[in-house]
CSV table of C-alpha atoms and ligand atoms in Angstrom, one decimal:
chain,number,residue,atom,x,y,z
W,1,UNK,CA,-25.5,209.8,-3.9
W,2,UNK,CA,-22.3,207.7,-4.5
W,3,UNK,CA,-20.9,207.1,-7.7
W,4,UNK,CA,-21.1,203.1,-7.4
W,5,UNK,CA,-24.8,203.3,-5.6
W,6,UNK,CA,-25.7,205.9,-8.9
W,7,UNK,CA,-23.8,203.4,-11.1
W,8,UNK,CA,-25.6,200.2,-9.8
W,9,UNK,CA,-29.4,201.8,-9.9
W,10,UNK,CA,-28.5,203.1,-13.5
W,11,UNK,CA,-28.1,199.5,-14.7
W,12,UNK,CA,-30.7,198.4,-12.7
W,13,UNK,CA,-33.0,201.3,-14.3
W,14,UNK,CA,-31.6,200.4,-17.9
W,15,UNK,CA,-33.2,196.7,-17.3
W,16,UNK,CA,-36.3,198.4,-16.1
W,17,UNK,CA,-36.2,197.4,-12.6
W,18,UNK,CA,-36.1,199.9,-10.0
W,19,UNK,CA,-34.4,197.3,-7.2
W,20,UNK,CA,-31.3,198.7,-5.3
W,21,UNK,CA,-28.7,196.4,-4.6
W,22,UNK,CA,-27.0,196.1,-1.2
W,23,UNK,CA,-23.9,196.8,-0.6
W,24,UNK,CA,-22.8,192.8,0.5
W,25,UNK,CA,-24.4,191.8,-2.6
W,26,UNK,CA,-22.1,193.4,-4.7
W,27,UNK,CA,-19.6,191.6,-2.9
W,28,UNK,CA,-21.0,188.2,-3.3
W,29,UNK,CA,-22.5,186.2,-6.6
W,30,UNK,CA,-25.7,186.2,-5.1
W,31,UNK,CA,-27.4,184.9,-8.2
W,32,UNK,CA,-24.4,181.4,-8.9
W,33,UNK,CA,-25.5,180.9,-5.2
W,34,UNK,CA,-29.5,181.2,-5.9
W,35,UNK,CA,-29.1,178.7,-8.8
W,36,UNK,CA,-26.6,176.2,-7.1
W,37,UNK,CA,-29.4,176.0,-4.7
W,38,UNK,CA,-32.1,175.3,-6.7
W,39,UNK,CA,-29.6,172.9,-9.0
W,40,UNK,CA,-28.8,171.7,-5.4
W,41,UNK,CA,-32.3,171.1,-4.3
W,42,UNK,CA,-33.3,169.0,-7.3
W,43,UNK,CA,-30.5,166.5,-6.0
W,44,UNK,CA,-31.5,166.1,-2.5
W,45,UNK,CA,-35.1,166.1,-3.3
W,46,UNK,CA,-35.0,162.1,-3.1
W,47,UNK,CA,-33.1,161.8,0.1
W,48,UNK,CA,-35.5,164.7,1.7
W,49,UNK,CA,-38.5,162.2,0.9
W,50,UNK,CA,-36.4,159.0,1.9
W,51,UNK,CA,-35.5,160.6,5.6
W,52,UNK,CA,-39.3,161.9,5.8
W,53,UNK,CA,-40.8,158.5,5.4
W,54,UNK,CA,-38.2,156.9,7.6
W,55,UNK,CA,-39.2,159.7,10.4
W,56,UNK,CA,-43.0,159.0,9.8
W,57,UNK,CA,-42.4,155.4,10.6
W,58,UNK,CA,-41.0,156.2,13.8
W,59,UNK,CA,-42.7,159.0,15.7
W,60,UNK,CA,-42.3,159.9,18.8
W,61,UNK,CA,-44.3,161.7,21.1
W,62,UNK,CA,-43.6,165.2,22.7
W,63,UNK,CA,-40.2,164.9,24.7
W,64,UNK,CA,-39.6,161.6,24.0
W,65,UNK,CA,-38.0,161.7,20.7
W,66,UNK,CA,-35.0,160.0,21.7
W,67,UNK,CA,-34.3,157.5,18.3
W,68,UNK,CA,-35.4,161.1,16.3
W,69,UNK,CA,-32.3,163.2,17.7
W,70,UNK,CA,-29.9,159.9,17.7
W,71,UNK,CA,-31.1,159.7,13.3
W,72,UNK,CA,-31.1,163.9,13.4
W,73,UNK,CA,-27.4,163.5,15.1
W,74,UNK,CA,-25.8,160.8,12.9
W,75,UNK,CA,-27.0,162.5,9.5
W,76,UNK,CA,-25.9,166.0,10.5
W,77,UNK,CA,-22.1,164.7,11.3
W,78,UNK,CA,-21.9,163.1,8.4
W,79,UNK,CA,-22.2,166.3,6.5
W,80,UNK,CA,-19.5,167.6,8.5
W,81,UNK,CA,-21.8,170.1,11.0
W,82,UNK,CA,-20.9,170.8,14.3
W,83,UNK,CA,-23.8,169.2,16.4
W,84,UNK,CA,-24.7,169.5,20.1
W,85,UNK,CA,-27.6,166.8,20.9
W,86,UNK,CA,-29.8,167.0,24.4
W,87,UNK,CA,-30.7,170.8,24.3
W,88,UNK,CA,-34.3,170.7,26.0
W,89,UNK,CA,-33.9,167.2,26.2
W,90,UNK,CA,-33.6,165.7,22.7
W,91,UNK,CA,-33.0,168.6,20.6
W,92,UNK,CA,-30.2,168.9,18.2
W,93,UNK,CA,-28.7,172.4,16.7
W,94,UNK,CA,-26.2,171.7,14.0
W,95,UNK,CA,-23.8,174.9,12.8
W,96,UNK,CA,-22.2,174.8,9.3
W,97,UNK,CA,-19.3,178.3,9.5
W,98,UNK,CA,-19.6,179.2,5.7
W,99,UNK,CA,-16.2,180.2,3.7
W,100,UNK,CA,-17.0,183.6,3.7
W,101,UNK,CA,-17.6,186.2,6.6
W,102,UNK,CA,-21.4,186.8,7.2
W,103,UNK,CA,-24.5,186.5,9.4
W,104,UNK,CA,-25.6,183.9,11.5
W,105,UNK,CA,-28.8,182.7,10.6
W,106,UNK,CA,-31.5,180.0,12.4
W,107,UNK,CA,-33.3,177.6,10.7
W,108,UNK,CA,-35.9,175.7,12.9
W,109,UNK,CA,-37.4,172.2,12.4
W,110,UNK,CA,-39.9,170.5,14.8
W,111,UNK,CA,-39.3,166.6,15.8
W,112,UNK,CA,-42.5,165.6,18.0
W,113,UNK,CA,-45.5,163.3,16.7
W,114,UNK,CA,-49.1,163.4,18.2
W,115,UNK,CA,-51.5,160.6,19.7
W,116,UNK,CA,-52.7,159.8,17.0
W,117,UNK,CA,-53.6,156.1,15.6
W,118,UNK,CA,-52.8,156.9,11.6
W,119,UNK,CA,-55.7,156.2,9.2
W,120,UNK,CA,-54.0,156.3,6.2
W,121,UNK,CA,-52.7,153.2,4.3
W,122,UNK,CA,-48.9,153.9,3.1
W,123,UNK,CA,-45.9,151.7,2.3
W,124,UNK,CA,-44.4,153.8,5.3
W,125,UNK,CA,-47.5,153.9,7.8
W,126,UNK,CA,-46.7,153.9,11.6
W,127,UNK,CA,-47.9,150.9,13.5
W,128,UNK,CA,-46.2,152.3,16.6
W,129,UNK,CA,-47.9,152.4,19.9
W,130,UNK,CA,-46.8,154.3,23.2
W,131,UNK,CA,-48.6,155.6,26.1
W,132,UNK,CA,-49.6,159.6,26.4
W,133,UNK,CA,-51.4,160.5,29.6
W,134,UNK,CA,-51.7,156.7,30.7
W,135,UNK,CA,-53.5,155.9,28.2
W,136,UNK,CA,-51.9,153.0,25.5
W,137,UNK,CA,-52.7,155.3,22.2
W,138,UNK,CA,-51.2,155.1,18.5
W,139,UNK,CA,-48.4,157.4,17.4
W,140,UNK,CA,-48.1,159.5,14.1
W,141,UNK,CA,-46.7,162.4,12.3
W,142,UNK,CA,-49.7,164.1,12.0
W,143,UNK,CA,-49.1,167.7,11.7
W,144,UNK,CA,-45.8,167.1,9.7
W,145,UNK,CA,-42.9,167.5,11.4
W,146,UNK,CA,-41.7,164.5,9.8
W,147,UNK,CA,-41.4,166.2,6.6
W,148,UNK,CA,-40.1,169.5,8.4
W,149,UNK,CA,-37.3,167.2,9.3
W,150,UNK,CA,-36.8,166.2,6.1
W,151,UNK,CA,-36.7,169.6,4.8
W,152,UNK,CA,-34.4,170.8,6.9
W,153,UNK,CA,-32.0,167.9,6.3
W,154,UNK,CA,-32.3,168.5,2.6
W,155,UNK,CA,-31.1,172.3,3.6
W,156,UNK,CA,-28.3,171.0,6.0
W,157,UNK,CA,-27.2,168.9,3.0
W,158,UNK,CA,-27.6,172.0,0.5
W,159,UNK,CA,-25.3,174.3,2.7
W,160,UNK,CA,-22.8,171.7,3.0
W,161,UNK,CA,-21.9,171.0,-0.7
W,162,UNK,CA,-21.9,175.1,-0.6
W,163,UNK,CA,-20.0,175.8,3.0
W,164,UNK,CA,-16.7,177.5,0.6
W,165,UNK,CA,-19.4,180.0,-1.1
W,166,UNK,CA,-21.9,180.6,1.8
W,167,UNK,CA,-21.7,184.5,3.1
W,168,UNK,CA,-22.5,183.5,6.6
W,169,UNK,CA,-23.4,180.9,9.5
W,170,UNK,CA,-26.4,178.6,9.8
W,171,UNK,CA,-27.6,177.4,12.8
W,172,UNK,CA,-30.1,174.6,12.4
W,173,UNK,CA,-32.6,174.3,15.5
W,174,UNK,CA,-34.2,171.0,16.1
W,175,UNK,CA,-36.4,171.3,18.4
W,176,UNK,CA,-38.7,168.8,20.4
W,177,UNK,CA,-42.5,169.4,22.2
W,178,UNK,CA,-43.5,171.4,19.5
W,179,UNK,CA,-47.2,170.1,20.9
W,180,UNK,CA,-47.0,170.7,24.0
W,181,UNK,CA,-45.1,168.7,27.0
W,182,UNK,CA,-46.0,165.9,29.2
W,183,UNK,CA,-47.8,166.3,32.4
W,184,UNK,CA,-45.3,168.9,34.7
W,185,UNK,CA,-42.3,168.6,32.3
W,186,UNK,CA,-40.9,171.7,30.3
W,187,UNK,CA,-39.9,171.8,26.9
W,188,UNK,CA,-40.3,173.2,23.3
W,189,UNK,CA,-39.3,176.4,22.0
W,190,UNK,CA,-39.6,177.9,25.1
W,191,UNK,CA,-37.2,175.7,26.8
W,192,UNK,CA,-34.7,175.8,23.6
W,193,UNK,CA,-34.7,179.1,24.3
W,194,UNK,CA,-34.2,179.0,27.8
W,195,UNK,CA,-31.0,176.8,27.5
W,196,UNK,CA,-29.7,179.5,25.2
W,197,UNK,CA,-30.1,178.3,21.4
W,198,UNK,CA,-30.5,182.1,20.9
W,199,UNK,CA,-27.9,183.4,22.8
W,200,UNK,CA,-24.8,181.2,22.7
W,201,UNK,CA,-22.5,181.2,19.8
W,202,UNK,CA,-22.6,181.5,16.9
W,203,UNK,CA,-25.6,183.9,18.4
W,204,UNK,CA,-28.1,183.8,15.5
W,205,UNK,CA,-30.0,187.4,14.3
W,206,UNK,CA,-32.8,185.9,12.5
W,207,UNK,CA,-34.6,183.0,12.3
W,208,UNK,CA,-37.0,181.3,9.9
W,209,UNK,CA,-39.1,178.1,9.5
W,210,UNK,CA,-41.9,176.8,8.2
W,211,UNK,CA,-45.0,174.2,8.4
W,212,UNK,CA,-46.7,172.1,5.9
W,213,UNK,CA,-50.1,172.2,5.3
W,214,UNK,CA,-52.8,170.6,3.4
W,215,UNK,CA,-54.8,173.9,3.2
W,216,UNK,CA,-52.7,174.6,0.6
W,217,UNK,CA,-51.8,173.1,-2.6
W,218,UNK,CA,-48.1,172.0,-3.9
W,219,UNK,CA,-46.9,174.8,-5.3
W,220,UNK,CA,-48.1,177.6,-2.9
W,221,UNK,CA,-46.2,179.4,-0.6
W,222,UNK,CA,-48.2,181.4,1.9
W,223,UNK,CA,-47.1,184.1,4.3
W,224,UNK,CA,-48.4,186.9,6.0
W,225,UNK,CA,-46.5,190.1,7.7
W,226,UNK,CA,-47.3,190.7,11.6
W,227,UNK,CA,-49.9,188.5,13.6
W,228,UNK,CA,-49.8,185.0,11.3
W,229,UNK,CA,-50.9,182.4,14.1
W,230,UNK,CA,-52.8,183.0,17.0
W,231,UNK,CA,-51.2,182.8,21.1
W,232,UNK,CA,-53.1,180.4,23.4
W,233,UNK,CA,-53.8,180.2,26.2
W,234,UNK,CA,-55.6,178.0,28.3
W,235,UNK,CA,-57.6,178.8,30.8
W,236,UNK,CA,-59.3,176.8,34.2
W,237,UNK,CA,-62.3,178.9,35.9
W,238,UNK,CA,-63.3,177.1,39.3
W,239,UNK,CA,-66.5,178.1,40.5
W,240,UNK,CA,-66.9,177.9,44.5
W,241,UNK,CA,-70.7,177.5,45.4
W,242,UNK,CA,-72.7,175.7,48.4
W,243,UNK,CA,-73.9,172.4,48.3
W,244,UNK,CA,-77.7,171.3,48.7
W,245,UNK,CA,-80.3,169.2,48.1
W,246,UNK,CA,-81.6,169.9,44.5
W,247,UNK,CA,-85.5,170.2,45.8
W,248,UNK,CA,-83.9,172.9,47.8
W,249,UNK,CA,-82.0,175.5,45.7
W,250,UNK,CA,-81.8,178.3,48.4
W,251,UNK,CA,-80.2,176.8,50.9
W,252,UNK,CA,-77.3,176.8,48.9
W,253,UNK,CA,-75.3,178.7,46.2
W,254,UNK,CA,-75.5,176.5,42.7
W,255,UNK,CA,-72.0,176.5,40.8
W,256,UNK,CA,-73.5,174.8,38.2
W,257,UNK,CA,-76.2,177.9,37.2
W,258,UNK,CA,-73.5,180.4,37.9
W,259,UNK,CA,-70.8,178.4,35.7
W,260,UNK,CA,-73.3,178.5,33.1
W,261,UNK,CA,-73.6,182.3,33.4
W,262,UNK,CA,-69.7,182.5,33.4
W,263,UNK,CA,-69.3,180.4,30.2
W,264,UNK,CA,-72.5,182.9,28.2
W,265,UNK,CA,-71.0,186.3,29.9
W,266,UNK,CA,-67.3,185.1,28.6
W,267,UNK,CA,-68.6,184.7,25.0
W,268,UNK,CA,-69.5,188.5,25.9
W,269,UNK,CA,-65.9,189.6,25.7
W,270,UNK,CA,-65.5,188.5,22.0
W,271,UNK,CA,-68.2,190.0,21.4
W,272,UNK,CA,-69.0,193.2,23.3
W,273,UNK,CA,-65.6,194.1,24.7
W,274,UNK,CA,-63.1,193.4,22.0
W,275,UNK,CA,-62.0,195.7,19.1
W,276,UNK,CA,-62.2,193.8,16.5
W,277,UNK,CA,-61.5,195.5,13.5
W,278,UNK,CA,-58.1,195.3,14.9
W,279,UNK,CA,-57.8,191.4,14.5
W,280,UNK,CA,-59.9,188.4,16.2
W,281,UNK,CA,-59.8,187.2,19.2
W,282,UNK,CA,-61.7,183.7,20.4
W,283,UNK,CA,-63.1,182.2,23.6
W,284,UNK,CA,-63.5,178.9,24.2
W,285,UNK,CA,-65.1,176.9,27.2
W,286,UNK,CA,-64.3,173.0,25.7
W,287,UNK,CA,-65.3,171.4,29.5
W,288,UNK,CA,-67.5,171.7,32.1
W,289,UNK,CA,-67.2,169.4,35.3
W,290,UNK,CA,-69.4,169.6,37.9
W,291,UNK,CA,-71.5,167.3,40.0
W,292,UNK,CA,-72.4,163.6,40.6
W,293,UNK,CA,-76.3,163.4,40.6
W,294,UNK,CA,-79.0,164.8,39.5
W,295,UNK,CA,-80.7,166.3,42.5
W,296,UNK,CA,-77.2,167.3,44.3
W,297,UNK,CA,-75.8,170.9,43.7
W,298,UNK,CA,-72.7,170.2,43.7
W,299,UNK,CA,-70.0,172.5,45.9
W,300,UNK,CA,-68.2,173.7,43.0
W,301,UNK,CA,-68.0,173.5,38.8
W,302,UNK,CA,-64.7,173.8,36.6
W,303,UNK,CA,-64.9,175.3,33.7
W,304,UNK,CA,-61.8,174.7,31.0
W,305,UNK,CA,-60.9,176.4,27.8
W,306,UNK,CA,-58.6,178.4,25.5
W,307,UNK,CA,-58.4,181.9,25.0
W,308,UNK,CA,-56.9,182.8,21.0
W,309,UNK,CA,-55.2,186.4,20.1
W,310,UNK,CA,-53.3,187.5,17.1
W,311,UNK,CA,-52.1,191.0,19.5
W,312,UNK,CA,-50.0,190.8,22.3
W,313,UNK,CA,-52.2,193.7,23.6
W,314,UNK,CA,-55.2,192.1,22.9
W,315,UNK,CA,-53.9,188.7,24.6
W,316,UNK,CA,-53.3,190.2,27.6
W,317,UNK,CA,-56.5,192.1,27.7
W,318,UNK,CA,-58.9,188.6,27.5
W,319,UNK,CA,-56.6,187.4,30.2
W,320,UNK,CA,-57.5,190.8,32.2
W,321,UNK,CA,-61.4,190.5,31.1
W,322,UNK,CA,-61.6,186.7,31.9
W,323,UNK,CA,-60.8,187.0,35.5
W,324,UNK,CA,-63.3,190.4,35.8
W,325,UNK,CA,-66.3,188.6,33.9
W,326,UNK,CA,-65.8,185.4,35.6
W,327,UNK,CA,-65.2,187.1,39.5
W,328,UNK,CA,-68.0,189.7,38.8
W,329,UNK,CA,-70.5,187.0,37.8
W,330,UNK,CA,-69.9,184.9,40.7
W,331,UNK,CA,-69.8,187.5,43.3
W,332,UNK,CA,-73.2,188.4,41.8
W,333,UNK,CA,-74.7,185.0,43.3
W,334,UNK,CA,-72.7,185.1,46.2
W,335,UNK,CA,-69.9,182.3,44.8
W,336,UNK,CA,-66.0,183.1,44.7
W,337,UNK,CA,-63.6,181.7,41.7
W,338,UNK,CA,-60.1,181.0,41.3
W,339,UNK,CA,-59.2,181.9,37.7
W,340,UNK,CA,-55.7,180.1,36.2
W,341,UNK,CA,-54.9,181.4,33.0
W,342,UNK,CA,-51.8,179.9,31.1
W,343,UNK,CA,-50.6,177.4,33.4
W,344,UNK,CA,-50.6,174.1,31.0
W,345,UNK,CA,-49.6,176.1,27.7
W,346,UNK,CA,-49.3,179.5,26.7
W,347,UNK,CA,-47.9,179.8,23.5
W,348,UNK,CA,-47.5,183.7,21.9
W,349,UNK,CA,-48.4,185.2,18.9
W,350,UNK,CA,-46.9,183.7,16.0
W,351,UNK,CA,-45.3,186.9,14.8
W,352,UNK,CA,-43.8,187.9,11.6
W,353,UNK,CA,-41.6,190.9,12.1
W,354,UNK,CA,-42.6,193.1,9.1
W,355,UNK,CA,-39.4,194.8,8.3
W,356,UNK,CA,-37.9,191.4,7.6
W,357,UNK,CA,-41.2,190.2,6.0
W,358,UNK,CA,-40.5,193.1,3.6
W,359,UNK,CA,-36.9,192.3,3.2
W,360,UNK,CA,-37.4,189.0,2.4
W,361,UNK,CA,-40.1,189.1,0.3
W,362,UNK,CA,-38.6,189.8,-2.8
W,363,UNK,CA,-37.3,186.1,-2.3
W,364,UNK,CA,-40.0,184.4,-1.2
W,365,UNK,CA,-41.9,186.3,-4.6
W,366,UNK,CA,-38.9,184.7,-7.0
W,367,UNK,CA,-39.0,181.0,-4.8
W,368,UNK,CA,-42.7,180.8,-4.6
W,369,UNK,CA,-43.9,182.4,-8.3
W,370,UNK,CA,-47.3,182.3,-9.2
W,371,UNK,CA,-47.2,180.0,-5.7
W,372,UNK,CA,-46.7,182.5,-3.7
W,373,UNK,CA,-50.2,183.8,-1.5
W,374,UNK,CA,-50.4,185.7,1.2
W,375,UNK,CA,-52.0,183.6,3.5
W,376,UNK,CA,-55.4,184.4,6.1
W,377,UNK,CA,-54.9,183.8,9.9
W,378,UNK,CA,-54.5,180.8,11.7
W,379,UNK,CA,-56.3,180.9,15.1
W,380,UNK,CA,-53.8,177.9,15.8
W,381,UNK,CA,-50.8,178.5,17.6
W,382,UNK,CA,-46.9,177.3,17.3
W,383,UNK,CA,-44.6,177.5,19.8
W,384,UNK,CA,-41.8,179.6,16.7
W,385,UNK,CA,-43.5,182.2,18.7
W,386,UNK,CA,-41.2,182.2,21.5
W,387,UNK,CA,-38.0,182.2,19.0
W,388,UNK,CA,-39.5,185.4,17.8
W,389,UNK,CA,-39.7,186.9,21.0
W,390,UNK,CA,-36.0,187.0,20.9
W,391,UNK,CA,-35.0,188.0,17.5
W,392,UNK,CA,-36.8,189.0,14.4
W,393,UNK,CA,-38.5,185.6,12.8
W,394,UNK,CA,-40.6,184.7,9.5
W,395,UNK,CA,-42.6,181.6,9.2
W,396,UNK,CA,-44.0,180.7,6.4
W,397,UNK,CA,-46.5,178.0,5.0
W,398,UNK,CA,-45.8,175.3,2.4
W,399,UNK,CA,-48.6,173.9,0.6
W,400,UNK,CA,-48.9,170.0,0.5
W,401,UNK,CA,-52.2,169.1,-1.2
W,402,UNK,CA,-52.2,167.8,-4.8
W,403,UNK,CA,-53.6,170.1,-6.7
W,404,UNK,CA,-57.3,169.6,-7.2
W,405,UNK,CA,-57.3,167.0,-4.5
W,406,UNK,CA,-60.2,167.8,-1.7
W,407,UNK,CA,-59.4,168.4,2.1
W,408,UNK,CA,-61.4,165.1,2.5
W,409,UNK,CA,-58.3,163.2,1.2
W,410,UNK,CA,-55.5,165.5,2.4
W,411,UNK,CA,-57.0,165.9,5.9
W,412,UNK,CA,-55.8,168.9,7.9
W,413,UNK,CA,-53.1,168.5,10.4
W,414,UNK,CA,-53.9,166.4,13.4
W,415,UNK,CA,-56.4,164.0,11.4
W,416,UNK,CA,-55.7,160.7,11.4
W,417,UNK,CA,-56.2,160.9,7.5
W,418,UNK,CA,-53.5,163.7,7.5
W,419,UNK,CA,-51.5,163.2,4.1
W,420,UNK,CA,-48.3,165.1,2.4
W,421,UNK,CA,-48.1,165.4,-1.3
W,422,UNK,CA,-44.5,164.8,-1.2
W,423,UNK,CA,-44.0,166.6,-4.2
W,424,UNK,CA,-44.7,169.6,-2.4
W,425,UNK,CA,-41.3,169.6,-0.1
W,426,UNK,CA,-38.6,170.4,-2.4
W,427,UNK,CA,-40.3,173.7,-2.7
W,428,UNK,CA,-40.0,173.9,1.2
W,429,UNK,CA,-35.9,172.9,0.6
W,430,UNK,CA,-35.6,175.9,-1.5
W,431,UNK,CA,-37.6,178.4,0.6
W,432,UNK,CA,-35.2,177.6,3.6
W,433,UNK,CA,-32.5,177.5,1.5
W,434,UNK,CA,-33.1,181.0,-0.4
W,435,UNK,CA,-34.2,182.5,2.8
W,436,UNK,CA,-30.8,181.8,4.3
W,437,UNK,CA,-28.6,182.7,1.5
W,438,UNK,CA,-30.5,185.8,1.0
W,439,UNK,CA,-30.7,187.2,4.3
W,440,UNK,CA,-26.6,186.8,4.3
W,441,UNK,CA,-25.7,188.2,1.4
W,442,UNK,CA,-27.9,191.3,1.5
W,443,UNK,CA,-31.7,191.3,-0.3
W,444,UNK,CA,-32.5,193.3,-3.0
W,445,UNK,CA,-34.4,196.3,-1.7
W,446,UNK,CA,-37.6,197.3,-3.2
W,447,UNK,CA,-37.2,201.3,-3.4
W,448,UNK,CA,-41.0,203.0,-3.7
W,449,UNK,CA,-41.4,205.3,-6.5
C,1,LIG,ZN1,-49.5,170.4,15.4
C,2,LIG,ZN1,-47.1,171.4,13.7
């Protein structure tokens, strides 16, 4: 062993800890830098809430966040970042190059707001209106990317009071379409990706970000190694039958009999053909179109759904054991199909690379306290994913729910009722933050006895 590695786990073992520190951490004051940002985050904590409520009372939907990136643009030049604005149509990535020689590191934000008429009565409520799939509908920040703006602001700001210290790059990612895209367009992460936020320089090697959520209460931070949030996938089955009269069944083939043998035999897969002590997997059929009358069998039935994974392997197998359940059946009645799987969204597995889940988690234990859970799996899906395709990626859960307070009043994300305990974000701030600073200088490494 070398004398300074021997020297450094001797003190370490003479406060009774058994951590190892890493070589760049000797190098750097890692704990000045862990308490300026939590000194740091106390201070921006007003302006994090201020920006939030300003971006709830202007949502935009998915692509279309156009006054969003101009407010994201203005703020991050005025804390001296270098910004680039229109990445995957109105995303921004903002890079701060810190005083000292170190990692580049991405921090991720979401921008879009949802169709959704808000129910809840705040000073800062969004009257605004806009049209989504022709139809005139109400906009909101319903699933809090308002506040993830806010967060990430708060960070920006952090980093730039501390650019002369800071071990390292950040590279902030604010990205549109979190929710999916318009009709036909492209967008999101995948697109970010796409136009190279990964891959052009400063080229980032890990990645982190976060989402709010009422499921939890201020206070807790929730994460979870591996599979965290499911992929989905949707999924259109079109069954092609004969048409008849209905007083006359066998002169035709009925789509509407054999779609509702498709949509039983696919519930089959979930629960027949699918390992599941290995993680869950769910099948949904949310539509069925077919037919104009009541005694017409119609010439064909369309079946729509979503298929849900928290396995790669396991994603592609439903995709594999939709299109053999749902041929099979039909060619049992004499009807053909045309399976599309994935063609409006297909988001991946939302997950965690457990090496850095273990490196970081001494951090997010000394950030999050007594806060910190590890959280369950959420069959819903985020489109981080497809960052984390690319490089290793953690994405963690802040909890926004006063304490006590029942999911009546803090709705879940996407309810019109949806509601942040403000008081929750600054937590968020310094989970980013720590994350970051962390990662750069070199975490603490938990050696097993
Ligand atoms: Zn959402
Ligand atoms: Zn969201």
């Amino acid at each position: 062993m070398n004398p300074k590695l021997s020297k450094s786990l001797s003190l370490l073992a003479a406060c009774g800890g058994v951590l190892l520190s890493a070589a760049a951490q000797a190098q750097t004051n890692v704990a000045a830098l862990q308490a300026k940002i939590d000194q740091l985050a106390d201070t921006v904590e007003p302006e994090v809430i201020a920006n939030r409520r300003y971006l709830h009372q202007h949502p935009e939907l998915s692509n279309r966040e156009f006054e969003t990136e101009k407010y994201l643009v203005k703020k991050l030049k005025a804390m001296g970042y270098e910004v680039q604005s229109g990445i995957a149509h109105t995303g921004v990535v903002a890079v701060l190059r810190g005083g000292k020689p170190g990692p580049v590191v991405a921090l991720r934000s979401d921008m879009d707001a949802l169709p959704v008429a808000e129910e809840v009565d705040l000073p800062f409520k969004s009257t605004v209106r806009s049209t989504y799939d022709g139809k005139d509908v109400g906009v909101m920040h319903a699933c809090g990317h308002d506040a993830h703006m806010g967060i990430l602001l708060g960070v920006a700001h952090i980093f730039a009071q501390m650019k002369d210290e800071l071990p390292g790059t950040v590279k902030l990612i604010f990205q549109p379409a979190e929710e999916g895209t318009p009709k036909g367009e492209e967008g999101g992460a995948k697109l970010m990706v796409k136009e190279g936020v990964l891959t052009s320089a400063p080229q980032p090697e890990a990645i982190f970000g976060l989402h709010i959520m009422t499921k939890f209460e201020t206070g807790q931070l929730a994460y979870r190694a591996g599979g965290t949030m499911a992929s989905a996938d949707d999924f259109t089955v079109v069954v092609h039958g004969k048409q008849t009269h209905g007083a006359m069944p066998w002169n035709g083939i009925d789509p509407v009999v054999i779609g509702s043998q498709i949509v039983l035999g696919l519930q089959t897969i979930t629960s027949r053909q699918m390992d599941l002590t290995k993680a869950p997997v769910v099948v949904t059929v949310g539509k069925f179109d077919s037919g104009v009358r009541n005694n017409i069998i119609p010439d064909s039935a369309t079946l729509k759904g979503t298929l849900r994974a928290l396995d790669e392997g396991m994603r592609q197998q439903l995709h594999d054991d939709v299109q053999r359940t749902a041929s099979n059946i039909a060619a049992a009645s004499g009807a053909t199909v045309d399976v599309d799987i994935g063609q409006e969204s297909a988001y991946p597995v939302t997950y965690n690379d457990p090496k850095l889940t273990a490196r970081m988690l001494p951090t997010l234990r000394r950030v999050g306290g007594a806060g910190l859970v590890e959280s369950p799996v959420i069959m819903g899906a985020e489109d981080f994913s497809f960052y984390q395709q690319q490089i290793p990626g953690l994405f963690v859960f802040v909890g926004v729910r006063k304490p006590g307070a029942s999911l009546d009043e803090y709705a879940p994300n996407h309810s019109p009722r949806f509601k942040v305990d403000e008081s929750g974000l600054k937590l968020g701030v310094r989970t980013l933050a720590n994350l970051t600073v962390d990662y750069m200088a070199g975490t603490p490494v938990v050696i097993a006895q």
